[in-house]
C-alpha cells in the first residue's frame, strides 16, 4: 500500500473524503464503506473492533489515522431519574451531557453540549462563567449521542428519542460543527433521526438563524428569551446588545417562513425581574409574529449568583395572562436540580 501523509483524525473526514483516500491506497469501495459504517452507524471508536476488516487493513488505519473519542468520567443520578454524564475530551477539557427520561411518554431526551464553556456570559448561567475554552468538533458532539444512547439502552431498554442542543455553549457560534453533527444524526448512514426530534436552542444570533434556514435545516428552534424588552435583556444577556429583539424577531420570522416550524421561547422566571404583568404584556407582543410556544422554566440556583426564582403564585399568574391572550404556554419544572444538571447549571463541578 502507498503511504499517506501524517496521521489524520478519521472522524473529521466525510464519507467521500475517506473513500477517496482509501481508494488511492487500493482499497475496494465497499471496504471504505465498512469503515465509515463502523464509525458513524455503530459508533465504534477503536480500529481493533472493526471485526470485518483484515488485520492488515486495521494496522494500516492505526498507522495513518487517529480517533479522538470522548471518554466518560463521571455519571450522576438525580432522584427524578435525570442522569448527567461528564466527558473528558482528548485534550483534557471536560463537557457535560444530560439524559432526561420521561418513561410515561416514551421520551428519552439527550441534552448535548456544543462548546467547552461559552463566550456569552449570560449573567444567570454557570457555563457562562467558565468562558469559552474551545469549540467542540462535530464528532465530539455526535459522540455524546453515541455514549448517552448506550446508557439509555442499558437503563431503559430504549434509545434516545429526542436531542436538544441546550447544554454547554452557544450552538450557533459553532455553526459548522453543530450543523455537521446534525447532518450525521439525520443521516441514514448514522442514527437516521428526524429533524422533528432535534431542537437547537440559541441565545439569539440573528444572522446565523437566517443561515440555518438558508442551509435547508428544519430543526425545532428555541430562543432563550428570558426577558421581553431590550433593556432587561441587555442586563442579563449581553448578546442582546448586538442582536436586539427587533433583529431577532425578523430572523425568527424568516426561519418560520422558510421552515413552517413553530418557534419556542424559553423563559426563565426571576422573581420581580421578568415575572410581572407588564413583562407578560411585552412577551405577548413578541408572540404575535409567528406561532410560538412559551416554556416558562423555574430558575435553578447557581452557586455564587444571587438571582431568586419566582414563586409558584407569580409564575401561575404570569402563565395565565399568556394563556388568556391565546399564547400556547407550558410551565416546566426543572429536572436534575440536585445534581446541577438543570438549565444554566452545567459547569463541570460534579
Ligand atoms: S445561557 Fe447558554 S448562551 Fe448563555 S452563557 Fe449559558 S450556555 Fe452560554
mmCIF file of C-alpha atoms and ligand atoms in Angstrom:
data_model
loop_
_atom_site.group_PDB
_atom_site.id
_atom_site.type_symbol
_atom_site.label_atom_id
_atom_site.label_comp_id
_atom_site.label_asym_id
_atom_site.label_seq_id
_atom_site.Cartn_x
_atom_site.Cartn_y
_atom_site.Cartn_z
ATOM 1 C CA UNK A 1 0.000 0.000 0.000
ATOM 2 C CA UNK A 2 1.126 3.588 -0.715
ATOM 3 C CA UNK A 3 1.829 5.773 2.297
ATOM 4 C CA UNK A 4 -0.406 8.748 3.183
ATOM 5 C CA UNK A 5 0.985 11.902 4.788
ATOM 6 C CA UNK A 6 0.853 12.193 8.597
ATOM 7 C CA UNK A 7 -1.845 10.916 10.919
ATOM 8 C CA UNK A 8 -5.319 12.308 10.319
ATOM 9 C CA UNK A 9 -8.338 12.488 12.596
ATOM 10 C CA UNK A 10 -10.529 9.991 10.765
ATOM 11 C CA UNK A 11 -13.720 11.396 12.320
ATOM 12 C CA UNK A 12 -13.111 14.746 10.628
ATOM 13 C CA UNK A 13 -13.403 13.176 7.166
ATOM 14 C CA UNK A 14 -16.604 12.969 5.141
ATOM 15 C CA UNK A 15 -17.583 9.640 3.605
ATOM 16 C CA UNK A 16 -16.380 10.907 0.203
ATOM 17 C CA UNK A 17 -13.013 12.094 1.573
ATOM 18 C CA UNK A 18 -12.354 8.837 3.390
ATOM 19 C CA UNK A 19 -13.482 6.782 0.376
ATOM 20 C CA UNK A 20 -11.175 8.743 -1.934
ATOM 21 C CA UNK A 21 -8.152 8.356 0.355
ATOM 22 C CA UNK A 22 -8.652 4.631 0.829
ATOM 23 C CA UNK A 23 -9.341 4.090 -2.878
ATOM 24 C CA UNK A 24 -5.977 5.722 -3.600
ATOM 25 C CA UNK A 25 -4.449 3.078 -1.309
ATOM 26 C CA UNK A 26 -6.004 0.346 -3.391
ATOM 27 C CA UNK A 27 -8.921 -0.414 -1.045
ATOM 28 C CA UNK A 28 -12.180 -1.657 -2.556
ATOM 29 C CA UNK A 29 -15.060 0.849 -2.241
ATOM 30 C CA UNK A 30 -17.142 -1.473 -0.048
ATOM 31 C CA UNK A 31 -14.257 -1.710 2.446
ATOM 32 C CA UNK A 32 -14.190 2.056 2.953
ATOM 33 C CA UNK A 33 -17.990 1.958 3.375
ATOM 34 C CA UNK A 34 -17.486 -0.662 6.089
ATOM 35 C CA UNK A 35 -15.031 1.604 7.912
ATOM 36 C CA UNK A 36 -17.428 4.543 7.652
ATOM 37 C CA UNK A 37 -20.314 2.413 8.961
ATOM 38 C CA UNK A 38 -18.250 1.267 11.934
ATOM 39 C CA UNK A 39 -17.503 4.865 12.794
ATOM 40 C CA UNK A 40 -20.878 6.507 12.260
ATOM 41 C CA UNK A 41 -23.527 3.779 12.247
ATOM 42 C CA UNK A 42 -22.146 1.619 15.037
ATOM 43 C CA UNK A 43 -20.184 4.311 16.912
ATOM 44 C CA UNK A 44 -17.042 2.138 17.122
ATOM 45 C CA UNK A 45 -14.059 4.175 18.311
ATOM 46 C CA UNK A 46 -11.306 1.550 18.161
ATOM 47 C CA UNK A 47 -9.892 0.181 14.912
ATOM 48 C CA UNK A 48 -9.349 -3.239 16.542
ATOM 49 C CA UNK A 49 -13.104 -3.634 16.939
ATOM 50 C CA UNK A 50 -13.793 -3.302 13.204
ATOM 51 C CA UNK A 51 -14.151 -7.054 13.005
ATOM 52 C CA UNK A 52 -14.906 -7.456 9.305
ATOM 53 C CA UNK A 53 -11.604 -5.803 8.302
ATOM 54 C CA UNK A 54 -8.441 -7.828 7.815
ATOM 55 C CA UNK A 55 -5.589 -7.390 10.291
ATOM 56 C CA UNK A 56 -3.583 -5.702 7.562
ATOM 57 C CA UNK A 57 -6.336 -3.155 6.930
ATOM 58 C CA UNK A 58 -6.743 -2.445 10.647
ATOM 59 C CA UNK A 59 -2.976 -1.921 11.007
ATOM 60 C CA UNK A 60 -2.991 0.466 8.068
ATOM 61 C CA UNK A 61 -5.781 2.505 9.684
ATOM 62 C CA UNK A 62 -3.952 2.579 13.019
ATOM 63 C CA UNK A 63 -0.776 3.865 11.394
ATOM 64 C CA UNK A 64 -2.388 6.592 9.317
ATOM 65 C CA UNK A 65 -5.444 7.732 11.228
ATOM 66 C CA UNK A 66 -6.306 8.645 14.778
ATOM 67 C CA UNK A 67 -9.636 8.526 16.581
ATOM 68 C CA UNK A 68 -10.139 11.142 19.285
ATOM 69 C CA UNK A 69 -13.046 9.768 21.287
ATOM 70 C CA UNK A 70 -14.678 11.436 24.260
ATOM 71 C CA UNK A 71 -14.349 9.390 27.428
ATOM 72 C CA UNK A 72 -16.904 9.263 30.155
ATOM 73 C CA UNK A 73 -15.541 10.142 33.566
ATOM 74 C CA UNK A 74 -18.472 10.723 35.951
ATOM 75 C CA UNK A 75 -22.165 9.834 35.920
ATOM 76 C CA UNK A 76 -24.515 11.438 38.437
ATOM 77 C CA UNK A 77 -28.051 10.218 39.058
ATOM 78 C CA UNK A 78 -30.793 12.598 40.151
ATOM 79 C CA UNK A 79 -33.661 11.457 42.368
ATOM 80 C CA UNK A 80 -36.011 12.337 39.479
ATOM 81 C CA UNK A 81 -34.284 9.931 37.059
ATOM 82 C CA UNK A 82 -32.208 12.548 35.219
ATOM 83 C CA UNK A 83 -28.618 11.482 34.591
ATOM 84 C CA UNK A 84 -25.685 13.774 33.989
ATOM 85 C CA UNK A 85 -22.538 12.470 32.295
ATOM 86 C CA UNK A 86 -19.240 14.266 32.314
ATOM 87 C CA UNK A 87 -16.815 13.538 29.475
ATOM 88 C CA UNK A 88 -13.125 14.242 29.085
ATOM 89 C CA UNK A 89 -12.009 15.324 25.615
ATOM 90 C CA UNK A 90 -8.713 14.099 24.181
ATOM 91 C CA UNK A 91 -7.001 17.357 25.235
ATOM 92 C CA UNK A 92 -8.303 17.169 28.818
ATOM 93 C CA UNK A 93 -11.226 19.620 28.609
ATOM 94 C CA UNK A 94 -14.468 18.484 30.242
ATOM 95 C CA UNK A 95 -18.008 18.741 28.929
ATOM 96 C CA UNK A 96 -21.368 17.559 30.216
ATOM 97 C CA UNK A 97 -24.466 15.929 28.699
ATOM 98 C CA UNK A 98 -27.779 15.228 30.355
ATOM 99 C CA UNK A 99 -30.267 12.392 29.804
ATOM 100 C CA UNK A 100 -33.818 13.300 30.773
ATOM 101 C CA UNK A 101 -36.142 10.291 30.719
ATOM 102 C CA UNK A 102 -39.932 10.617 30.611
ATOM 103 C CA UNK A 103 -40.893 6.953 30.610
ATOM 104 C CA UNK A 104 -44.631 7.691 30.735
ATOM 105 C CA UNK A 105 -44.386 9.473 27.328
ATOM 106 C CA UNK A 106 -41.685 7.194 25.950
ATOM 107 C CA UNK A 107 -39.437 10.226 25.545
ATOM 108 C CA UNK A 108 -35.747 9.953 26.300
ATOM 109 C CA UNK A 109 -34.204 13.344 25.708
ATOM 110 C CA UNK A 110 -30.496 13.986 25.443
ATOM 111 C CA UNK A 111 -29.185 17.494 26.071
ATOM 112 C CA UNK A 112 -25.817 17.914 24.304
ATOM 113 C CA UNK A 113 -23.047 20.473 24.705
ATOM 114 C CA UNK A 114 -21.758 22.264 21.618
ATOM 115 C CA UNK A 115 -18.766 24.101 23.126
ATOM 116 C CA UNK A 116 -16.454 23.553 26.106
ATOM 117 C CA UNK A 117 -17.573 26.551 28.155
ATOM 118 C CA UNK A 118 -19.282 29.511 26.489
ATOM 119 C CA UNK A 119 -18.301 33.035 25.475
ATOM 120 C CA UNK A 120 -21.675 34.652 26.054
ATOM 121 C CA UNK A 121 -21.610 35.450 29.797
ATOM 122 C CA UNK A 122 -25.382 35.359 30.416
ATOM 123 C CA UNK A 123 -25.471 36.569 33.998
ATOM 124 C CA UNK A 124 -27.618 33.730 35.419
ATOM 125 C CA UNK A 125 -25.671 30.831 33.867
ATOM 126 C CA UNK A 126 -22.897 28.725 35.386
ATOM 127 C CA UNK A 127 -21.431 27.775 31.981
ATOM 128 C CA UNK A 128 -21.074 31.446 31.026
ATOM 129 C CA UNK A 129 -18.731 31.967 33.972
ATOM 130 C CA UNK A 130 -16.253 29.426 32.533
ATOM 131 C CA UNK A 131 -15.572 31.484 29.405
ATOM 132 C CA UNK A 132 -15.057 29.726 26.085
ATOM 133 C CA UNK A 133 -12.402 27.004 26.335
ATOM 134 C CA UNK A 134 -12.862 25.720 22.803
ATOM 135 C CA UNK A 135 -15.306 24.650 20.101
ATOM 136 C CA UNK A 136 -16.347 21.005 20.045
ATOM 137 C CA UNK A 137 -15.766 19.120 16.807
ATOM 138 C CA UNK A 138 -18.741 17.571 15.009
ATOM 139 C CA UNK A 139 -17.690 14.115 16.212
ATOM 140 C CA UNK A 140 -17.345 15.264 19.845
ATOM 141 C CA UNK A 141 -20.950 16.460 19.671
ATOM 142 C CA UNK A 142 -22.114 13.320 17.868
ATOM 143 C CA UNK A 143 -20.243 11.078 20.319
ATOM 144 C CA UNK A 144 -22.292 12.448 23.222
ATOM 145 C CA UNK A 145 -25.248 10.829 21.441
ATOM 146 C CA UNK A 146 -23.347 7.534 20.996
ATOM 147 C CA UNK A 147 -22.269 7.370 24.648
ATOM 148 C CA UNK A 148 -25.515 8.503 26.260
ATOM 149 C CA UNK A 149 -27.535 6.268 23.939
ATOM 150 C CA UNK A 150 -25.651 3.275 25.399
ATOM 151 C CA UNK A 151 -26.624 4.411 28.902
ATOM 152 C CA UNK A 152 -30.230 4.912 27.790
ATOM 153 C CA UNK A 153 -30.406 1.410 26.300
ATOM 154 C CA UNK A 154 -28.842 -0.101 29.432
ATOM 155 C CA UNK A 155 -31.123 1.782 31.810
ATOM 156 C CA UNK A 156 -34.457 1.745 29.949
ATOM 157 C CA UNK A 157 -34.011 -0.654 27.003
ATOM 158 C CA UNK A 158 -34.998 2.287 24.798
ATOM 159 C CA UNK A 159 -32.916 4.505 22.526
ATOM 160 C CA UNK A 160 -32.722 8.270 22.817
ATOM 161 C CA UNK A 161 -35.796 9.738 21.129
ATOM 162 C CA UNK A 162 -35.039 13.476 21.185
ATOM 163 C CA UNK A 163 -31.937 15.646 21.169
ATOM 164 C CA UNK A 164 -31.721 19.227 22.374
ATOM 165 C CA UNK A 165 -28.695 21.435 21.741
ATOM 166 C CA UNK A 166 -29.128 23.141 25.072
ATOM 167 C CA UNK A 167 -26.077 22.061 27.099
ATOM 168 C CA UNK A 168 -22.825 23.987 27.430
ATOM 169 C CA UNK A 169 -22.200 26.604 24.762
ATOM 170 C CA UNK A 170 -23.983 28.599 22.092
ATOM 171 C CA UNK A 171 -24.565 26.234 19.156
ATOM 172 C CA UNK A 172 -24.857 28.981 16.525
ATOM 173 C CA UNK A 173 -21.361 30.210 17.418
ATOM 174 C CA UNK A 174 -20.020 26.774 16.469
ATOM 175 C CA UNK A 175 -22.169 26.657 13.368
ATOM 176 C CA UNK A 176 -20.112 24.436 11.056
ATOM 177 C CA UNK A 177 -19.506 21.673 13.581
ATOM 178 C CA UNK A 178 -23.010 21.809 15.041
ATOM 179 C CA UNK A 179 -24.680 21.550 11.632
ATOM 180 C CA UNK A 180 -22.289 18.755 10.634
ATOM 181 C CA UNK A 181 -23.248 16.860 13.792
ATOM 182 C CA UNK A 182 -26.948 17.370 12.997
ATOM 183 C CA UNK A 183 -26.349 16.087 9.460
ATOM 184 C CA UNK A 184 -24.708 12.947 10.920
ATOM 185 C CA UNK A 185 -27.632 12.411 13.305
ATOM 186 C CA UNK A 186 -30.112 12.714 10.432
ATOM 187 C CA UNK A 187 -28.153 10.554 8.023
ATOM 188 C CA UNK A 188 -29.193 7.031 7.134
ATOM 189 C CA UNK A 189 -25.522 6.124 7.437
ATOM 190 C CA UNK A 190 -25.969 7.192 11.104
ATOM 191 C CA UNK A 191 -28.903 7.074 13.555
ATOM 192 C CA UNK A 192 -31.352 8.368 10.909
ATOM 193 C CA UNK A 193 -33.225 10.665 13.311
ATOM 194 C CA UNK A 194 -35.931 13.005 12.091
ATOM 195 C CA UNK A 195 -35.474 16.798 12.212
ATOM 196 C CA UNK A 196 -38.637 16.991 14.336
ATOM 197 C CA UNK A 197 -36.723 15.163 17.083
ATOM 198 C CA UNK A 198 -33.931 17.733 17.214
ATOM 199 C CA UNK A 199 -34.151 21.135 18.901
ATOM 200 C CA UNK A 200 -31.488 23.790 18.654
ATOM 201 C CA UNK A 201 -31.608 26.355 21.427
ATOM 202 C CA UNK A 202 -29.927 29.711 20.903
ATOM 203 C CA UNK A 203 -29.348 32.836 22.948
ATOM 204 C CA UNK A 204 -30.107 34.629 19.674
ATOM 205 C CA UNK A 205 -27.623 35.191 16.840
ATOM 206 C CA UNK A 206 -29.877 36.735 14.188
ATOM 207 C CA UNK A 207 -27.697 36.240 11.131
ATOM 208 C CA UNK A 208 -26.992 32.576 11.957
ATOM 209 C CA UNK A 209 -30.700 31.830 12.469
ATOM 210 C CA UNK A 210 -31.251 33.009 8.903
ATOM 211 C CA UNK A 211 -28.291 30.968 7.696
ATOM 212 C CA UNK A 212 -29.723 27.851 9.307
ATOM 213 C CA UNK A 213 -32.903 28.355 7.280
ATOM 214 C CA UNK A 214 -30.932 29.138 4.092
ATOM 215 C CA UNK A 215 -28.933 25.935 4.546
ATOM 216 C CA UNK A 216 -32.162 23.919 4.493
ATOM 217 C CA UNK A 217 -32.330 22.807 8.137
ATOM 218 C CA UNK A 218 -35.806 22.372 9.614
ATOM 219 C CA UNK A 219 -34.955 21.510 13.187
ATOM 220 C CA UNK A 220 -37.048 22.929 16.013
ATOM 221 C CA UNK A 221 -35.702 26.283 17.061
ATOM 222 C CA UNK A 222 -35.867 27.549 20.638
ATOM 223 C CA UNK A 223 -34.906 31.098 21.555
ATOM 224 C CA UNK A 224 -33.600 31.549 25.103
ATOM 225 C CA UNK A 225 -35.559 34.743 25.577
ATOM 226 C CA UNK A 226 -35.732 35.284 29.367
ATOM 227 C CA UNK A 227 -36.758 38.957 29.072
ATOM 228 C CA UNK A 228 -39.250 40.570 26.713
ATOM 229 C CA UNK A 229 -37.799 44.067 26.453
ATOM 230 C CA UNK A 230 -34.341 45.123 25.324
ATOM 231 C CA UNK A 231 -33.376 46.924 28.482
ATOM 232 C CA UNK A 232 -33.886 43.904 30.750
ATOM 233 C CA UNK A 233 -32.496 41.503 28.183
ATOM 234 C CA UNK A 234 -29.323 43.590 27.814
ATOM 235 C CA UNK A 235 -28.937 43.362 31.562
ATOM 236 C CA UNK A 236 -28.911 39.570 31.754
ATOM 237 C CA UNK A 237 -27.795 38.589 28.234
ATOM 238 C CA UNK A 238 -25.068 40.845 26.807
ATOM 239 C CA UNK A 239 -25.510 39.228 23.354
ATOM 240 C CA UNK A 240 -28.745 41.243 23.096
ATOM 241 C CA UNK A 241 -26.737 44.437 22.601
ATOM 242 C CA UNK A 242 -25.771 43.223 19.111
ATOM 243 C CA UNK A 243 -28.845 41.082 18.425
ATOM 244 C CA UNK A 244 -31.744 43.059 19.824
ATOM 245 C CA UNK A 245 -35.324 41.870 19.934
ATOM 246 C CA UNK A 246 -36.235 43.588 16.678
ATOM 247 C CA UNK A 247 -33.398 41.808 14.832
ATOM 248 C CA UNK A 248 -34.297 38.505 16.482
ATOM 249 C CA UNK A 249 -37.980 38.779 15.574
ATOM 250 C CA UNK A 250 -37.001 39.446 11.934
ATOM 251 C CA UNK A 251 -34.708 36.400 11.931
ATOM 252 C CA UNK A 252 -37.279 34.135 13.560
ATOM 253 C CA UNK A 253 -39.953 35.291 11.106
ATOM 254 C CA UNK A 254 -37.543 34.366 8.327
ATOM 255 C CA UNK A 255 -36.924 30.928 9.877
ATOM 256 C CA UNK A 256 -40.627 30.301 10.319
ATOM 257 C CA UNK A 257 -41.390 31.318 6.713
ATOM 258 C CA UNK A 258 -38.668 29.034 5.368
ATOM 259 C CA UNK A 259 -39.404 26.003 7.537
ATOM 260 C CA UNK A 260 -43.026 26.238 8.716
ATOM 261 C CA UNK A 261 -41.754 25.264 12.180
ATOM 262 C CA UNK A 262 -43.313 26.741 15.284
ATOM 263 C CA UNK A 263 -40.735 28.660 17.370
ATOM 264 C CA UNK A 264 -40.288 28.086 21.131
ATOM 265 C CA UNK A 265 -39.329 30.748 23.621
ATOM 266 C CA UNK A 266 -37.533 29.595 26.754
ATOM 267 C CA UNK A 267 -38.332 31.960 29.598
ATOM 268 C CA UNK A 268 -36.667 31.534 32.992
ATOM 269 C CA UNK A 269 -38.781 33.305 35.604
ATOM 270 C CA UNK A 270 -36.815 35.508 38.018
ATOM 271 C CA UNK A 271 -38.746 36.907 40.984
ATOM 272 C CA UNK A 272 -39.690 40.592 40.483
ATOM 273 C CA UNK A 273 -37.420 40.900 37.465
ATOM 274 C CA UNK A 274 -39.300 39.461 34.498
ATOM 275 C CA UNK A 275 -42.426 37.910 36.028
ATOM 276 C CA UNK A 276 -44.761 40.929 36.328
ATOM 277 C CA UNK A 277 -47.887 41.885 34.367
ATOM 278 C CA UNK A 278 -46.021 44.346 32.125
ATOM 279 C CA UNK A 279 -43.457 41.634 31.322
ATOM 280 C CA UNK A 280 -46.295 39.320 30.325
ATOM 281 C CA UNK A 281 -47.754 42.039 28.049
ATOM 282 C CA UNK A 282 -44.363 42.577 26.398
ATOM 283 C CA UNK A 283 -43.976 38.856 25.901
ATOM 284 C CA UNK A 284 -47.455 38.529 24.378
ATOM 285 C CA UNK A 285 -46.431 41.168 21.808
ATOM 286 C CA UNK A 286 -43.394 39.056 20.864
ATOM 287 C CA UNK A 287 -45.714 36.118 20.203
ATOM 288 C CA UNK A 288 -47.734 37.914 17.541
ATOM 289 C CA UNK A 289 -45.337 37.487 14.587
ATOM 290 C CA UNK A 290 -45.493 33.685 14.083
ATOM 291 C CA UNK A 291 -46.760 30.633 16.028
ATOM 292 C CA UNK A 292 -44.932 30.387 19.338
ATOM 293 C CA UNK A 293 -44.820 28.043 22.308
ATOM 294 C CA UNK A 294 -43.613 29.690 25.510
ATOM 295 C CA UNK A 295 -41.879 27.426 28.015
ATOM 296 C CA UNK A 296 -41.709 29.081 31.406
ATOM 297 C CA UNK A 297 -38.856 27.496 33.341
ATOM 298 C CA UNK A 298 -38.167 27.763 37.033
ATOM 299 C CA UNK A 299 -34.780 29.250 37.855
ATOM 300 C CA UNK A 300 -32.187 26.838 39.195
ATOM 301 C CA UNK A 301 -29.869 28.320 41.773
ATOM 302 C CA UNK A 302 -26.237 28.608 40.745
ATOM 303 C CA UNK A 303 -23.587 28.879 43.465
ATOM 304 C CA UNK A 304 -22.304 32.440 43.754
ATOM 305 C CA UNK A 305 -25.211 34.067 41.881
ATOM 306 C CA UNK A 306 -27.998 35.763 43.757
ATOM 307 C CA UNK A 307 -30.970 35.508 41.426
ATOM 308 C CA UNK A 308 -34.183 34.361 43.065
ATOM 309 C CA UNK A 309 -36.650 32.003 41.461
ATOM 310 C CA UNK A 310 -40.211 33.241 41.029
ATOM 311 C CA UNK A 311 -42.808 31.926 43.433
ATOM 312 C CA UNK A 312 -45.374 29.446 42.112
ATOM 313 C CA UNK A 313 -48.086 32.091 42.551
ATOM 314 C CA UNK A 314 -46.283 34.612 40.373
ATOM 315 C CA UNK A 315 -45.471 32.007 37.722
ATOM 316 C CA UNK A 316 -49.089 30.856 37.612
ATOM 317 C CA UNK A 317 -50.396 34.402 37.290
ATOM 318 C CA UNK A 318 -47.875 35.108 34.524
ATOM 319 C CA UNK A 319 -48.773 31.913 32.638
ATOM 320 C CA UNK A 320 -52.499 32.657 32.964
ATOM 321 C CA UNK A 321 -52.038 36.091 31.361
ATOM 322 C CA UNK A 322 -50.308 34.482 28.400
ATOM 323 C CA UNK A 323 -52.896 31.742 28.045
ATOM 324 C CA UNK A 324 -55.724 34.277 28.251
ATOM 325 C CA UNK A 325 -54.232 36.056 25.248
ATOM 326 C CA UNK A 326 -54.131 32.818 23.288
ATOM 327 C CA UNK A 327 -50.376 32.167 23.658
ATOM 328 C CA UNK A 328 -49.525 28.485 23.935
ATOM 329 C CA UNK A 329 -47.711 28.202 27.263
ATOM 330 C CA UNK A 330 -46.230 25.472 29.418
ATOM 331 C CA UNK A 331 -44.682 25.737 32.863
ATOM 332 C CA UNK A 332 -41.733 23.403 33.150
ATOM 333 C CA UNK A 333 -40.455 22.035 36.422
ATOM 334 C CA UNK A 334 -36.716 21.658 36.282
ATOM 335 C CA UNK A 335 -35.200 18.208 36.146
ATOM 336 C CA UNK A 336 -31.907 17.175 37.722
ATOM 337 C CA UNK A 337 -31.537 20.175 40.066
ATOM 338 C CA UNK A 338 -29.980 18.054 42.817
ATOM 339 C CA UNK A 339 -27.054 17.102 40.552
ATOM 340 C CA UNK A 340 -26.634 20.561 38.930
ATOM 341 C CA UNK A 341 -27.944 19.188 35.635
ATOM 342 C CA UNK A 342 -30.779 21.651 35.083
ATOM 343 C CA UNK A 343 -30.864 24.604 32.688
ATOM 344 C CA UNK A 344 -27.951 27.010 33.261
ATOM 345 C CA UNK A 345 -26.220 24.793 35.827
ATOM 346 C CA UNK A 346 -23.672 22.913 33.705
ATOM 347 C CA UNK A 347 -20.192 23.901 34.817
ATOM 348 C CA UNK A 348 -18.199 20.715 35.423
ATOM 349 C CA UNK A 349 -18.499 20.971 39.175
ATOM 350 C CA UNK A 350 -19.565 17.368 39.683
HETATM 351 S S1 LIG B 1 -27.193 30.515 28.833
HETATM 352 FE FE1 LIG B 1 -26.347 29.443 27.066
HETATM 353 S S2 LIG B 1 -25.543 31.118 25.793
HETATM 354 FE FE2 LIG B 1 -25.832 31.996 27.843
HETATM 355 S S3 LIG B 1 -23.828 31.734 28.866
HETATM 356 FE FE3 LIG B 1 -25.088 29.941 29.375
HETATM 357 S S4 LIG B 1 -24.505 28.394 27.848
HETATM 358 FE FE4 LIG B 1 -23.839 30.402 27.069
#
